[in-house]
Amino acid sequence: MVDKVLHELTRSSTPTSAMMARWVRENNVVVLSTRTYQRFRALTSSQGGPVRKANLGELAIQEAMHEIALSDPDTVGVFLFEDHKIARASFMLPDNCRKISTRAWLQFLEAKGLIASATQVERAAVAHGRKFSNLRFPG
């Protein structure tokens, strides 16, 4: 997980943000540090409050993917997205990185027998306020 994305997921005090923070902590998820997030924090601190900058999460993800490609080309980076705008976003993906919708990832996990039902997970997420992209990709 990328530091700026974790920040975006947990910055507001909601039941979902608390669950996400707990899940990351309890599962020892590796959080990749980025210059993008470090700069955001420095600006927020120097200006005495949050800095509104669009697309910083995406920029931090790109930074992390390029770092993986340069430092560990045998590692595969997976970029999960839910937002249809991200699905259509064009940016250079290194050869060892993949961009995949959350729905497609859940279907992959189900096909591998790692979860019982992608549909059940999606329904539970929607019931808890998550919004999945309506885009469907050929399997």
PDB file of C-alpha atoms in Angstrom:
ATOM      1  CA  MET A   1       0.000   0.000   0.000  1.00  0.00           C
ATOM      2  CA  VAL A   2       1.184   3.514  -0.746  1.00  0.00           C
ATOM      3  CA  ASP A   3       1.428   6.011   2.136  1.00  0.00           C
ATOM      4  CA  LYS A   4      -0.674   8.733   0.474  1.00  0.00           C
ATOM      5  CA  VAL A   5      -3.452   6.269  -0.371  1.00  0.00           C
ATOM      6  CA  LEU A   6      -3.504   4.982   3.206  1.00  0.00           C
ATOM      7  CA  HIS A   7      -3.771   8.592   4.346  1.00  0.00           C
ATOM      8  CA  GLU A   8      -6.690   9.187   1.964  1.00  0.00           C
ATOM      9  CA  LEU A   9      -8.453   6.048   3.190  1.00  0.00           C
ATOM     10  CA  THR A  10      -8.028   6.829   6.881  1.00  0.00           C
ATOM     11  CA  ARG A  11      -7.936  10.632   7.195  1.00  0.00           C
ATOM     12  CA  SER A  12     -11.639  10.976   8.068  1.00  0.00           C
ATOM     13  CA  SER A  13     -12.995   9.379  11.207  1.00  0.00           C
ATOM     14  CA  THR A  14     -15.520   6.858   9.908  1.00  0.00           C
ATOM     15  CA  PRO A  15     -16.257   3.224  10.729  1.00  0.00           C
ATOM     16  CA  THR A  16     -14.790   2.237   7.351  1.00  0.00           C
ATOM     17  CA  SER A  17     -11.600   4.259   7.867  1.00  0.00           C
ATOM     18  CA  ALA A  18     -11.101   2.740  11.309  1.00  0.00           C
ATOM     19  CA  MET A  19     -11.625  -0.770   9.884  1.00  0.00           C
ATOM     20  CA  MET A  20      -9.140  -0.071   7.101  1.00  0.00           C
ATOM     21  CA  ALA A  21      -6.479   1.251   9.480  1.00  0.00           C
ATOM     22  CA  ARG A  22      -6.976  -1.758  11.764  1.00  0.00           C
ATOM     23  CA  TRP A  23      -6.784  -4.188   8.817  1.00  0.00           C
ATOM     24  CA  VAL A  24      -3.517  -2.631   7.603  1.00  0.00           C
ATOM     25  CA  ARG A  25      -2.061  -2.767  11.114  1.00  0.00           C
ATOM     26  CA  GLU A  26      -3.237  -6.307  11.968  1.00  0.00           C
ATOM     27  CA  ASN A  27      -2.092  -7.744   8.639  1.00  0.00           C
ATOM     28  CA  ASN A  28       1.297  -6.032   8.720  1.00  0.00           C
ATOM     29  CA  VAL A  29       0.660  -4.499   5.303  1.00  0.00           C
ATOM     30  CA  VAL A  30       3.798  -2.934   3.904  1.00  0.00           C
ATOM     31  CA  VAL A  31       3.239   0.790   3.408  1.00  0.00           C
ATOM     32  CA  LEU A  32       5.512   2.265   0.772  1.00  0.00           C
ATOM     33  CA  SER A  33       6.866   5.706   1.539  1.00  0.00           C
ATOM     34  CA  THR A  34       6.730   8.281  -1.250  1.00  0.00           C
ATOM     35  CA  ARG A  35       8.183  11.728  -1.789  1.00  0.00           C
ATOM     36  CA  THR A  36       4.710  12.779  -2.923  1.00  0.00           C
ATOM     37  CA  TYR A  37       3.217  12.138   0.514  1.00  0.00           C
ATOM     38  CA  GLN A  38       6.248  13.558   2.342  1.00  0.00           C
ATOM     39  CA  ARG A  39       5.867  16.792   0.367  1.00  0.00           C
ATOM     40  CA  PHE A  40       2.102  16.875   1.015  1.00  0.00           C
ATOM     41  CA  ARG A  41       2.728  16.531   4.769  1.00  0.00           C
ATOM     42  CA  ALA A  42       5.385  19.237   4.719  1.00  0.00           C
ATOM     43  CA  LEU A  43       3.062  21.645   2.882  1.00  0.00           C
ATOM     44  CA  THR A  44       0.166  20.815   5.199  1.00  0.00           C
ATOM     45  CA  SER A  45       2.373  21.457   8.214  1.00  0.00           C
ATOM     46  CA  SER A  46       3.862  24.708   6.898  1.00  0.00           C
ATOM     47  CA  GLN A  47       0.455  26.079   5.910  1.00  0.00           C
ATOM     48  CA  GLY A  48      -1.146  25.103   9.200  1.00  0.00           C
ATOM     49  CA  GLY A  49      -3.827  22.912   7.676  1.00  0.00           C
ATOM     50  CA  PRO A  50      -4.725  20.496   4.916  1.00  0.00           C
ATOM     51  CA  VAL A  51      -3.585  21.257   1.405  1.00  0.00           C
ATOM     52  CA  ARG A  52      -6.121  20.363  -1.267  1.00  0.00           C
ATOM     53  CA  LYS A  53      -4.325  18.838  -4.225  1.00  0.00           C
ATOM     54  CA  ALA A  54      -6.094  16.619  -6.745  1.00  0.00           C
ATOM     55  CA  ASN A  55      -4.617  13.305  -7.845  1.00  0.00           C
ATOM     56  CA  LEU A  56      -1.853  13.066  -5.237  1.00  0.00           C
ATOM     57  CA  GLY A  57      -2.815   9.479  -4.414  1.00  0.00           C
ATOM     58  CA  GLU A  58      -2.469   8.535  -8.059  1.00  0.00           C
ATOM     59  CA  LEU A  59       0.857  10.370  -8.323  1.00  0.00           C
ATOM     60  CA  ALA A  60       2.130   8.561  -5.224  1.00  0.00           C
ATOM     61  CA  ILE A  61       1.066   5.237  -6.764  1.00  0.00           C
ATOM     62  CA  GLN A  62       2.911   6.069  -9.976  1.00  0.00           C
ATOM     63  CA  GLU A  63       5.984   7.021  -7.963  1.00  0.00           C
ATOM     64  CA  ALA A  64       5.859   3.734  -6.038  1.00  0.00           C
ATOM     65  CA  MET A  65       5.388   1.669  -9.215  1.00  0.00           C
ATOM     66  CA  HIS A  66       8.336   3.325 -10.899  1.00  0.00           C
ATOM     67  CA  GLU A  67      10.465   2.772  -7.802  1.00  0.00           C
ATOM     68  CA  ILE A  68       9.518  -0.930  -7.816  1.00  0.00           C
ATOM     69  CA  ALA A  69      10.374  -1.174 -11.518  1.00  0.00           C
ATOM     70  CA  LEU A  70      13.775   0.400 -10.982  1.00  0.00           C
ATOM     71  CA  SER A  71      14.796  -1.215  -7.707  1.00  0.00           C
ATOM     72  CA  ASP A  72      13.142  -4.643  -7.874  1.00  0.00           C
ATOM     73  CA  PRO A  73      12.119  -5.552 -11.429  1.00  0.00           C
ATOM     74  CA  ASP A  74      11.183  -9.109 -10.406  1.00  0.00           C
ATOM     75  CA  THR A  75       8.438  -7.827  -8.086  1.00  0.00           C
ATOM     76  CA  VAL A  76       4.994  -7.330  -9.609  1.00  0.00           C
ATOM     77  CA  GLY A  77       3.080  -4.258  -8.454  1.00  0.00           C
ATOM     78  CA  VAL A  78      -0.724  -4.422  -8.548  1.00  0.00           C
ATOM     79  CA  PHE A  79      -2.690  -1.169  -8.691  1.00  0.00           C
ATOM     80  CA  LEU A  80      -6.284  -1.750  -7.601  1.00  0.00           C
ATOM     81  CA  PHE A  81      -8.866   0.869  -8.514  1.00  0.00           C
ATOM     82  CA  GLU A  82     -12.590   1.386  -8.090  1.00  0.00           C
ATOM     83  CA  ASP A  83     -13.045   4.719  -9.811  1.00  0.00           C
ATOM     84  CA  HIS A  84     -13.906   4.654 -13.529  1.00  0.00           C
ATOM     85  CA  LYS A  85     -11.833   7.838 -14.035  1.00  0.00           C
ATOM     86  CA  ILE A  86      -8.753   5.914 -12.908  1.00  0.00           C
ATOM     87  CA  ALA A  87      -9.585   3.057 -15.249  1.00  0.00           C
ATOM     88  CA  ARG A  88      -9.424   5.480 -18.157  1.00  0.00           C
ATOM     89  CA  ALA A  89      -6.401   7.402 -16.887  1.00  0.00           C
ATOM     90  CA  SER A  90      -3.417   6.971 -19.113  1.00  0.00           C
ATOM     91  CA  PHE A  91      -0.010   6.892 -17.581  1.00  0.00           C
ATOM     92  CA  MET A  92       3.047   4.803 -18.130  1.00  0.00           C
ATOM     93  CA  LEU A  93       2.884   1.502 -16.292  1.00  0.00           C
ATOM     94  CA  PRO A  94       6.190  -0.304 -15.899  1.00  0.00           C
ATOM     95  CA  ASP A  95       6.256  -3.816 -17.387  1.00  0.00           C
ATOM     96  CA  ASN A  96       6.133  -5.387 -13.918  1.00  0.00           C
ATOM     97  CA  CYS A  97       3.022  -3.460 -12.767  1.00  0.00           C
ATOM     98  CA  ARG A  98      -0.647  -4.203 -13.368  1.00  0.00           C
ATOM     99  CA  LYS A  99      -3.720  -1.960 -13.165  1.00  0.00           C
ATOM    100  CA  ILE A 100      -6.866  -3.895 -12.257  1.00  0.00           C
ATOM    101  CA  SER A 101     -10.343  -3.080 -11.006  1.00  0.00           C
ATOM    102  CA  THR A 102     -11.334  -4.185  -7.526  1.00  0.00           C
ATOM    103  CA  ARG A 103     -14.145  -6.239  -9.080  1.00  0.00           C
ATOM    104  CA  ALA A 104     -11.704  -8.067 -11.385  1.00  0.00           C
ATOM    105  CA  TRP A 105      -9.320  -8.665  -8.461  1.00  0.00           C
ATOM    106  CA  LEU A 106     -12.147 -10.188  -6.400  1.00  0.00           C
ATOM    107  CA  GLN A 107     -13.100 -12.414  -9.329  1.00  0.00           C
ATOM    108  CA  PHE A 108      -9.465 -13.533  -9.590  1.00  0.00           C
ATOM    109  CA  LEU A 109      -9.370 -14.324  -5.859  1.00  0.00           C
ATOM    110  CA  GLU A 110     -12.595 -16.325  -6.166  1.00  0.00           C
ATOM    111  CA  ALA A 111     -11.291 -18.250  -9.192  1.00  0.00           C
ATOM    112  CA  LYS A 112      -8.143 -19.131  -7.210  1.00  0.00           C
ATOM    113  CA  GLY A 113     -10.277 -20.321  -4.275  1.00  0.00           C
ATOM    114  CA  LEU A 114      -8.923 -17.628  -1.954  1.00  0.00           C
ATOM    115  CA  ILE A 115     -12.378 -16.167  -1.241  1.00  0.00           C
ATOM    116  CA  ALA A 116     -15.749 -17.905  -1.380  1.00  0.00           C
ATOM    117  CA  SER A 117     -17.631 -15.308  -3.422  1.00  0.00           C
ATOM    118  CA  ALA A 118     -16.553 -12.123  -5.177  1.00  0.00           C
ATOM    119  CA  THR A 119     -20.193 -11.059  -5.336  1.00  0.00           C
ATOM    120  CA  GLN A 120     -20.636 -11.442  -1.565  1.00  0.00           C
ATOM    121  CA  VAL A 121     -17.554  -9.322  -0.872  1.00  0.00           C
ATOM    122  CA  GLU A 122     -18.728  -6.655  -3.317  1.00  0.00           C
ATOM    123  CA  ARG A 123     -22.238  -6.590  -1.815  1.00  0.00           C
ATOM    124  CA  ALA A 124     -20.824  -6.287   1.713  1.00  0.00           C
ATOM    125  CA  ALA A 125     -18.523  -3.455   0.605  1.00  0.00           C
ATOM    126  CA  VAL A 126     -21.396  -1.595  -1.069  1.00  0.00           C
ATOM    127  CA  ALA A 127     -23.543  -2.099   2.046  1.00  0.00           C
ATOM    128  CA  HIS A 128     -20.739  -0.417   4.024  1.00  0.00           C
ATOM    129  CA  GLY A 129     -20.612   2.583   1.710  1.00  0.00           C
ATOM    130  CA  ARG A 130     -17.987   1.618  -0.888  1.00  0.00           C
ATOM    131  CA  LYS A 131     -18.669   2.597  -4.477  1.00  0.00           C
ATOM    132  CA  PHE A 132     -17.492   0.217  -7.147  1.00  0.00           C
ATOM    133  CA  SER A 133     -16.898   1.327 -10.701  1.00  0.00           C
ATOM    134  CA  ASN A 134     -19.680   0.293 -13.055  1.00  0.00           C
ATOM    135  CA  LEU A 135     -17.150  -0.538 -15.739  1.00  0.00           C
ATOM    136  CA  ARG A 136     -16.986  -4.193 -16.648  1.00  0.00           C
ATOM    137  CA  PHE A 137     -13.950  -5.632 -18.339  1.00  0.00           C
ATOM    138  CA  PRO A 138     -13.935  -8.773 -20.464  1.00  0.00           C
ATOM    139  CA  GLY A 139     -12.635 -11.747 -18.501  1.00  0.00           C
TER     140      GLY A 139
END
